[in-house]
């Protein structure tokens, strides 16, 4: 039995249409071969050497970083698009508040985000689905919705080219606007856009996302990922990111350490939070942290377990949240009251940032009902521990990785230098699962 | 960097007079004082005890942010708690793992108190006291791993956490990252285990805070710019708390924020770069309307255009002749834009200044003037989106 739910998809691009029939012959200034010739975009090439730690005594710089260049570029371009009217609404005009309580859930009243349209069917029982060029994907967005290319540079300083050509053959990573933003600066990071990868995490792409978080060097700029079945709407590999200058409730939740891997990565469990999940932090290098998390995600994907990922604390803390809400919804197990709020608990909602479309929901928003909603999303304790067992097995023995992931481990870089990824054999210490 | 050091000197001396350092140098405790209004929230004073504890010299520490003492074993959640306490301008006490200059880690009881200005209730400095922990904290259950090095297991806990065992269950257990071999806890988590800095250590922290505060209060009387350790004894309320000031403080560009709803639209925030550009000090500009920047040869029609845009709550970009405190003039490429608060309504105007032909490299690098204008506006929008938020506690109990 195929599990499906009906919902109105969020419009993330002005060129997204429900019936994503082929649009021939352009003039829309999209990214496909019809329009891409001669297109130019700013290019941000970051320095690859980054350590995962908070900045040791030995390290030189380390003051509170001023608004980093990446922030300036992203915010400047975003503001420009806002002045050009590319967004469907002014998100800063949406009232927002912190719900009183210990956790500080953030609620926003946003009537414009959800369209009054016919809901579409989404298949929620398969986390891995092949890319379908007929459906909407990011090569169909207008070039004006792309802010800049984001690449790994050589080992040197950060390089910035305000007007670089788009090297289609080298499949750049791009940062695009989300035209239905949750907050100011809401963007999409699309790795290797022209390779048309389906929504699934691989080591290279995850590392890119982590680099972006580290480059921004701003604890209030977070990246998020939704797998299929966990409320990703578009099956074209992408991460989301935006700024919110308060802590997310999930970041404030207490944690209980589970283990430290040989790579130095510490894994903890969330405690006293409505959704069960794991937190990865530390690691001898950023790469170690990235690989451990990627391997965990890949394991979940292969086992058809939908999940969300939150990259917080400038890439130093990563939350991995397996979930089952969509499945429950498809099986009719979610109460009508919750369904009526039309909140789809994806990564931001689970983290504690909840967008509400009805005024009464916003006015009546309480920590209690936010908790209730999110509790529905969580795996049960037993299921969660089963999933943990799978994850730990996968992380400790890299032999579980399918071959193509190993080969694809070399990201392209500007000027042809490559970043070699070393496989880390993590032997974790004894893990006791309750 | 020199200009930042100059700002630091000035910030400290103008508040407490230049004699305060001598008095502080006499105190035996380890403590630091930081200034949230300076870009980067740097340390403006470090006691001799602090320098001795961490192995740095004064020059290496002044102007740096506290994060340089963090390292791989420092619990990220604790770092977040400190960040939020700063943002919310409140006291916090927790156990924290820091690193010395030679890279060795050590545990300490970290106790931080905001210092409020009596005139407007803003947190103008943060005082942090560090009490190194002896490692003999009370532990329930587990055998101790005292092997002479710092192989002990600590829980990080806060004084404010109530003693409900359910909460203590949730505490993060750290073990020192310098010991990674399996001889250690082997990752087995005994979640009932907690540790507290012992009573003596906590009392040390509290009395150190008291002593230092009294020195600072006394010296602030000399300059007339009084401070106190509690917000309650302050007069006005500041329009922007230190949380927003810190977010705004990360923006390197020259800009001011004016409050649309107060009479005569006064400046409620001015960046360091603005002060440097115009030659004024912060308290000389806060509360005033921007018109003091205009002078004899400023084109009245430009002023009119600005006024009209403000009235219509519309952004605009102009080239206007402005004057510094010393009377010299400069061409200002000015961009103003209305900015909303978290209520969603227009509440402020941001004015971004760029000196024509002036120092191009204020961190803008390869960005055009328009882009630098816009990125500043964007960063301000992000900061102000949460202006009314976070007035509650960020403590999870």
mmCIF file of N, CA and C in Angstrom, chain B residues 294 300-312 314 316 318 320 334 336 349:
data_model
loop_
_atom_site.group_PDB
_atom_site.id
_atom_site.type_symbol
_atom_site.label_atom_id
_atom_site.label_comp_id
_atom_site.label_asym_id
_atom_site.label_seq_id
_atom_site.Cartn_x
_atom_site.Cartn_y
_atom_site.Cartn_z
ATOM 1 N N UNK B 294 24.297 67.763 9.708
ATOM 2 C CA UNK B 294 24.244 68.725 8.607
ATOM 3 C C UNK B 294 24.820 70.052 9.050
ATOM 4 N N UNK B 300 19.791 72.071 1.181
ATOM 5 C CA UNK B 300 18.473 71.924 1.816
ATOM 6 C C UNK B 300 17.516 71.024 1.041
ATOM 7 N N UNK B 301 17.676 70.962 -0.282
ATOM 8 C CA UNK B 301 16.753 70.122 -1.036
ATOM 9 C C UNK B 301 17.027 68.648 -0.765
ATOM 10 N N UNK B 302 18.304 68.324 -0.485
ATOM 11 C CA UNK B 302 18.618 66.942 -0.107
ATOM 12 C C UNK B 302 17.954 66.613 1.225
ATOM 13 N N UNK B 303 18.050 67.551 2.144
ATOM 14 C CA UNK B 303 17.417 67.360 3.449
ATOM 15 C C UNK B 303 15.916 67.178 3.295
ATOM 16 N N UNK B 304 15.356 67.948 2.379
ATOM 17 C CA UNK B 304 13.929 67.852 2.153
ATOM 18 C C UNK B 304 13.569 66.474 1.614
ATOM 19 N N UNK B 305 14.387 65.999 0.696
ATOM 20 C CA UNK B 305 14.140 64.684 0.097
ATOM 21 C C UNK B 305 14.157 63.599 1.173
ATOM 22 N N UNK B 306 15.115 63.719 2.083
ATOM 23 C CA UNK B 306 15.207 62.752 3.182
ATOM 24 C C UNK B 306 13.946 62.820 4.041
ATOM 25 N N UNK B 307 13.587 64.048 4.347
ATOM 26 C CA UNK B 307 12.403 64.247 5.199
ATOM 27 C C UNK B 307 11.148 63.639 4.571
ATOM 28 N N UNK B 308 11.007 63.854 3.280
ATOM 29 C CA UNK B 308 9.855 63.328 2.559
ATOM 30 C C UNK B 308 9.833 61.806 2.588
ATOM 31 N N UNK B 309 10.999 61.212 2.388
ATOM 32 C CA UNK B 309 11.073 59.748 2.386
ATOM 33 C C UNK B 309 10.714 59.196 3.749
ATOM 34 N N UNK B 310 11.159 59.893 4.776
ATOM 35 C CA UNK B 310 10.839 59.444 6.129
ATOM 36 C C UNK B 310 9.336 59.531 6.366
ATOM 37 N N UNK B 311 8.789 60.638 5.925
ATOM 38 C CA UNK B 311 7.355 60.830 6.102
ATOM 39 C C UNK B 311 6.578 59.737 5.377
ATOM 40 N N UNK B 312 7.019 59.396 4.186
ATOM 41 C CA UNK B 312 6.328 58.383 3.399
ATOM 42 C C UNK B 312 6.761 56.971 3.780
ATOM 43 N N UNK B 314 9.590 55.401 3.269
ATOM 44 C CA UNK B 314 10.148 54.852 2.037
ATOM 45 C C UNK B 314 11.652 54.903 2.100
ATOM 46 N N UNK B 316 15.455 55.639 0.712
ATOM 47 C CA UNK B 316 16.035 56.520 -0.298
ATOM 48 C C UNK B 316 17.541 56.555 -0.145
ATOM 49 N N UNK B 318 20.855 59.133 -0.934
ATOM 50 C CA UNK B 318 21.229 60.495 -1.320
ATOM 51 C C UNK B 318 22.718 60.701 -1.129
ATOM 52 N N UNK B 320 24.961 63.546 0.445
ATOM 53 C CA UNK B 320 24.720 64.732 1.270
ATOM 54 C C UNK B 320 26.015 65.191 1.930
ATOM 55 N N UNK B 334 24.464 58.377 1.627
ATOM 56 C CA UNK B 334 23.576 57.943 2.696
ATOM 57 C C UNK B 334 22.395 57.143 2.151
ATOM 58 N N UNK B 336 18.836 55.450 3.569
ATOM 59 C CA UNK B 336 17.959 55.241 4.720
ATOM 60 C C UNK B 336 16.806 54.326 4.321
ATOM 61 N N UNK B 349 14.074 53.781 11.603
ATOM 62 C CA UNK B 349 14.736 54.073 10.345
ATOM 63 C C UNK B 349 16.207 53.755 10.531
#
